[in-house]
Amino acid sequence: DAGVTQSPTHLIKTRGQQVTLRCSPISGHKSVSWYQQVLGQGPQFIFQYYEKEERGRGNFPDRFSARQFPNYSSELNVNALLLGDSALYLCASSWTASNSPLHFGNGTRLTVT
Amino acid sequence: GESVGLHLPTLSVQEGDNSIINCAYSNSASDYFIWYKQESGKGPQFIIDIRSNMDKRQGQRVTVLLNKTVKHLSLQIAATQPGDSAVYFCAENSLIYNQGGKLIFGQGTELSVKP
């Protein structure tokens, strides 16, 4: 079975630009969560979506937004990029909104110059 | 505030020895804990989880211990192998508050296995 897949794997953007990251969950998983991982730190929660509805949001500015599609795939959008947005963006999926472990993809490495 | 911390940022062990990675958590409402392994260039890989109604859980070569009294979590790896070299994260969650997708991660411990 395919695991969580994310695209693109690497991305370079300029300050002020906008970026869209994509995630396909494990087949059958209905919950998708997004995390930001800065080098040398643990992942930080950004969003959770379940059945196309936002179920949770972390302490990130409104420049960050996401959505989930009917096939349970998801997109993360970041507007007005800052240098500090450079990080590994991880997507994780799970069977349900809670009570099941998260399975992570290999992430999208975003570099903002 | 909520936080998960690790006692040892780096750990170096000899191949074949047992490894113990420790983690402290501060949120008394946390009732679900997970250990992840992250290799360079990859996402975190699920190792083992434990719920707060248990104090020990075993997997293949790994054991997780939970001490709720002192809010401490540990991961024991038996017969450590070079392939175990990675950064290990503990993460906590509060299922009763319906925050299943919101894991709080610690900073991580880098495990280095010497052949």
CSV table of C-alpha atoms in Angstrom, one decimal:
chain,number,residue,atom,x,y,z
A,1,ASP,CA,0.0,0.0,0.0
A,2,ALA,CA,1.2,3.5,-0.8
A,3,GLY,CA,1.9,5.7,2.2
A,4,VAL,CA,1.2,9.4,2.5
A,5,THR,CA,2.5,11.1,-0.6
A,6,GLN,CA,3.4,14.8,-0.8
A,7,SER,CA,4.3,17.0,-3.7
A,8,PRO,CA,6.6,18.7,-4.6
A,9,THR,CA,9.5,17.3,-2.6
A,10,HIS,CA,11.5,20.5,-2.8
A,11,LEU,CA,10.5,24.0,-3.6
A,12,ILE,CA,12.3,27.4,-3.7
A,13,LYS,CA,10.3,30.6,-3.4
A,14,THR,CA,11.0,34.3,-3.0
A,15,ARG,CA,9.7,36.4,-0.1
A,16,GLY,CA,6.2,37.6,-0.7
A,17,GLN,CA,5.3,34.8,-3.1
A,18,GLN,CA,2.6,32.2,-2.5
A,19,VAL,CA,3.0,28.5,-2.3
A,20,THR,CA,0.6,25.5,-2.5
A,21,LEU,CA,1.7,22.1,-1.1
A,22,ARG,CA,-0.2,18.9,-1.8
A,23,CYS,CA,-0.9,15.7,0.1
A,24,SER,CA,-2.5,12.4,-0.6
A,25,PRO,CA,-3.4,10.4,2.5
A,26,ILE,CA,-3.1,6.6,2.9
A,27,SER,CA,-6.1,4.9,1.2
A,28,GLY,CA,-9.0,4.8,3.6
A,29,HIS,CA,-7.7,7.5,5.9
A,30,LYS,CA,-10.1,10.4,6.3
A,31,SER,CA,-8.1,12.7,8.5
A,32,VAL,CA,-5.2,14.8,7.2
A,33,SER,CA,-3.0,17.0,9.4
A,34,TRP,CA,-0.2,19.4,8.5
A,35,TYR,CA,2.9,20.1,10.4
A,36,GLN,CA,5.9,22.5,10.1
A,37,GLN,CA,9.3,21.2,11.0
A,38,VAL,CA,12.1,23.7,11.4
A,39,LEU,CA,15.6,22.3,11.2
A,40,GLY,CA,16.7,20.8,14.6
A,41,GLN,CA,13.2,20.9,16.1
A,42,GLY,CA,10.2,18.7,16.4
A,43,PRO,CA,7.2,19.1,14.1
A,44,GLN,CA,4.7,21.8,15.0
A,45,PHE,CA,0.9,21.4,14.4
A,46,ILE,CA,-0.6,23.7,11.8
A,47,PHE,CA,-4.0,22.2,10.8
A,48,GLN,CA,-6.2,19.1,11.0
A,49,TYR,CA,-9.0,18.3,8.5
A,50,TYR,CA,-11.5,15.5,8.8
A,51,GLU,CA,-14.2,14.8,6.4
A,52,LYS,CA,-13.4,18.1,4.6
A,53,GLU,CA,-13.9,20.2,7.8
A,54,GLU,CA,-11.2,21.9,9.8
A,55,ARG,CA,-11.0,20.2,13.2
A,56,GLY,CA,-8.0,22.1,14.6
A,57,ARG,CA,-5.6,24.9,14.0
A,58,GLY,CA,-2.3,25.6,15.5
A,59,ASN,CA,-0.6,28.9,16.4
A,60,PHE,CA,0.1,30.0,12.9
A,61,PRO,CA,-0.9,33.3,11.2
A,62,ASP,CA,-3.8,33.6,8.8
A,63,ARG,CA,-1.3,33.5,5.9
A,64,PHE,CA,-1.5,29.8,6.3
A,65,SER,CA,-4.7,28.1,5.0
A,66,ALA,CA,-5.6,24.6,4.0
A,67,ARG,CA,-8.5,22.5,2.6
A,68,GLN,CA,-9.5,18.9,2.1
A,69,PHE,CA,-11.1,17.6,-1.0
A,70,PRO,CA,-13.8,14.9,-1.4
A,71,ASN,CA,-11.2,12.3,-2.1
A,72,TYR,CA,-9.5,13.3,1.2
A,73,SER,CA,-6.4,14.7,-0.4
A,74,SER,CA,-5.4,18.1,1.0
A,75,GLU,CA,-3.6,21.3,0.1
A,76,LEU,CA,-1.7,23.7,2.3
A,77,ASN,CA,-1.4,27.3,1.1
A,78,VAL,CA,1.0,29.9,2.5
A,79,ASN,CA,0.7,33.5,1.3
A,80,ALA,CA,3.1,36.4,1.5
A,81,LEU,CA,6.1,34.1,2.3
A,82,LEU,CA,8.6,35.1,4.8
A,83,LEU,CA,12.2,33.8,5.3
A,84,GLY,CA,11.0,32.2,8.5
A,85,ASP,CA,8.6,30.0,6.6
A,86,SER,CA,11.5,28.0,5.3
A,87,ALA,CA,11.0,24.5,6.8
A,88,LEU,CA,10.0,21.0,6.1
A,89,TYR,CA,6.2,20.7,5.7
A,90,LEU,CA,4.8,17.4,6.7
A,91,CYS,CA,1.5,15.9,6.0
A,92,ALA,CA,0.1,13.1,8.2
A,93,SER,CA,-3.0,11.0,7.8
A,94,SER,CA,-5.0,8.8,10.1
A,95,TRP,CA,-8.2,6.7,10.0
A,96,THR,CA,-10.2,8.9,12.2
A,97,ALA,CA,-9.9,12.4,13.7
A,98,SER,CA,-8.7,11.0,17.0
A,99,ASN,CA,-7.8,7.7,18.6
A,100,SER,CA,-5.5,6.5,15.9
A,101,PRO,CA,-1.8,7.1,15.2
A,102,LEU,CA,-0.7,9.6,12.6
A,103,HIS,CA,1.3,8.4,9.6
A,104,PHE,CA,3.6,10.9,8.0
A,105,GLY,CA,4.7,11.6,4.5
A,106,ASN,CA,8.3,12.5,3.7
A,107,GLY,CA,7.5,16.2,3.5
A,108,THR,CA,8.0,19.1,1.2
A,109,ARG,CA,11.2,21.1,1.8
A,110,LEU,CA,10.4,24.8,1.3
A,111,THR,CA,13.2,27.3,1.0
A,112,VAL,CA,12.3,31.0,1.0
A,113,THR,CA,15.0,33.3,-0.3
B,1,GLY,CA,2.0,25.5,29.1
B,2,GLU,CA,2.0,22.4,27.0
B,3,SER,CA,5.4,21.0,26.3
B,4,VAL,CA,7.1,17.7,25.7
B,5,GLY,CA,10.8,17.7,26.4
B,6,LEU,CA,13.7,15.2,26.1
B,7,HIS,CA,16.3,14.7,28.7
B,8,LEU,CA,19.1,13.8,26.3
B,9,PRO,CA,19.5,15.5,23.0
B,10,THR,CA,22.2,13.0,21.8
B,11,LEU,CA,22.8,9.4,22.6
B,12,SER,CA,25.6,7.2,21.4
B,13,VAL,CA,25.5,3.4,21.9
B,14,GLN,CA,27.4,0.4,20.8
B,15,GLU,CA,25.8,-2.0,18.3
B,16,GLY,CA,24.1,-4.8,20.2
B,17,ASP,CA,23.6,-2.7,23.4
B,18,ASN,CA,20.2,-1.6,24.6
B,19,SER,CA,19.2,2.0,24.2
B,20,ILE,CA,16.9,4.1,26.4
B,21,ILE,CA,15.5,7.4,25.2
B,22,ASN,CA,13.7,9.5,27.8
B,23,CYS,CA,11.0,12.1,27.5
B,24,ALA,CA,9.2,14.4,30.0
B,25,TYR,CA,5.7,15.8,29.4
B,26,SER,CA,4.0,18.6,31.3
B,27,ASN,CA,0.4,18.4,30.2
B,28,SER,CA,-1.6,16.3,32.7
B,29,ALA,CA,-4.5,16.1,30.2
B,30,SER,CA,-2.4,14.2,27.8
B,31,ASP,CA,-3.7,10.6,27.5
B,32,TYR,CA,-2.0,9.3,24.4
B,33,PHE,CA,1.7,9.1,23.6
B,34,ILE,CA,3.6,8.1,20.5
B,35,TRP,CA,7.2,7.5,19.6
B,36,TYR,CA,8.5,8.4,16.1
B,37,LYS,CA,11.7,7.7,14.4
B,38,GLN,CA,12.9,10.2,11.8
B,39,GLU,CA,15.8,9.4,9.4
B,40,SER,CA,17.5,12.1,7.5
B,41,GLY,CA,15.4,13.3,4.6
B,42,LYS,CA,12.3,11.4,5.6
B,43,GLY,CA,9.2,12.1,7.6
B,44,PRO,CA,8.6,10.7,11.1
B,45,GLN,CA,7.9,7.0,11.1
B,46,PHE,CA,5.5,5.5,13.7
B,47,ILE,CA,7.2,3.2,16.2
B,48,ILE,CA,4.9,2.5,19.0
B,49,ASP,CA,2.1,4.2,21.0
B,50,ILE,CA,0.7,3.9,24.5
B,51,ARG,CA,-2.5,5.1,26.1
B,52,SER,CA,-2.6,6.5,29.6
B,53,ASN,CA,-4.5,3.5,31.0
B,54,MET,CA,-1.3,1.4,30.4
B,55,ASP,CA,2.2,1.8,31.9
B,56,LYS,CA,4.0,-0.5,29.5
B,57,ARG,CA,3.7,-1.7,26.0
B,58,GLN,CA,6.0,-3.9,23.9
B,59,GLY,CA,6.6,-4.1,20.2
B,60,GLN,CA,9.3,-5.8,18.2
B,61,ARG,CA,12.6,-4.9,19.9
B,62,VAL,CA,11.0,-1.8,21.5
B,63,THR,CA,9.3,-1.1,24.8
B,64,VAL,CA,7.6,2.0,25.9
B,65,LEU,CA,7.2,2.8,29.5
B,66,LEU,CA,4.8,5.5,30.9
B,67,ASN,CA,5.1,6.9,34.4
B,68,LYS,CA,2.1,9.2,34.9
B,69,THR,CA,3.1,10.1,38.4
B,70,VAL,CA,6.2,11.9,37.3
B,71,LYS,CA,5.0,12.5,33.7
B,72,HIS,CA,7.8,10.5,32.1
B,73,LEU,CA,8.0,8.4,29.0
B,74,SER,CA,10.8,6.2,27.8
B,75,LEU,CA,11.6,4.2,24.7
B,76,GLN,CA,13.8,1.1,25.1
B,77,ILE,CA,15.4,-0.4,22.1
B,78,ALA,CA,16.8,-3.9,22.5
B,79,ALA,CA,20.0,-5.0,20.7
B,80,THR,CA,20.4,-1.7,19.0
B,81,GLN,CA,21.4,-1.9,15.3
B,82,PRO,CA,23.1,0.6,13.0
B,83,GLY,CA,19.7,0.9,11.2
B,84,ASP,CA,18.3,2.3,14.4
B,85,SER,CA,20.4,5.5,14.0
B,86,ALA,CA,18.0,8.4,13.7
B,87,VAL,CA,16.3,11.1,15.6
B,88,TYR,CA,13.6,9.9,18.0
B,89,PHE,CA,10.7,12.0,19.0
B,90,CYS,CA,8.1,11.5,21.6
B,91,ALA,CA,4.7,13.2,21.0
B,92,GLU,CA,1.7,13.6,23.2
B,93,ASN,CA,-2.0,14.1,22.5
B,94,SER,CA,-5.2,14.5,24.4
B,95,LEU,CA,-7.8,12.2,22.9
B,96,ILE,CA,-10.5,13.1,25.4
B,97,TYR,CA,-10.4,16.7,24.2
B,98,ASN,CA,-10.8,15.4,20.6
B,99,GLN,CA,-7.4,16.6,19.6
B,100,GLY,CA,-6.4,13.5,17.7
B,101,GLY,CA,-4.6,15.3,14.9
B,102,LYS,CA,-2.8,17.7,17.2
B,103,LEU,CA,0.4,16.0,18.4
B,104,ILE,CA,2.8,18.0,20.5
B,105,PHE,CA,6.4,16.9,19.7
B,106,GLY,CA,9.5,17.2,21.8
B,107,GLN,CA,12.8,18.5,20.3
B,108,GLY,CA,14.1,15.0,19.6
B,109,THR,CA,17.0,12.8,20.6
B,110,GLU,CA,19.6,11.8,18.1
B,111,LEU,CA,20.6,8.2,18.4
B,112,SER,CA,24.0,7.2,17.0
B,113,VAL,CA,24.9,3.5,16.9
B,114,LYS,CA,28.5,2.6,16.6
B,115,PRO,CA,29.4,-0.7,14.8
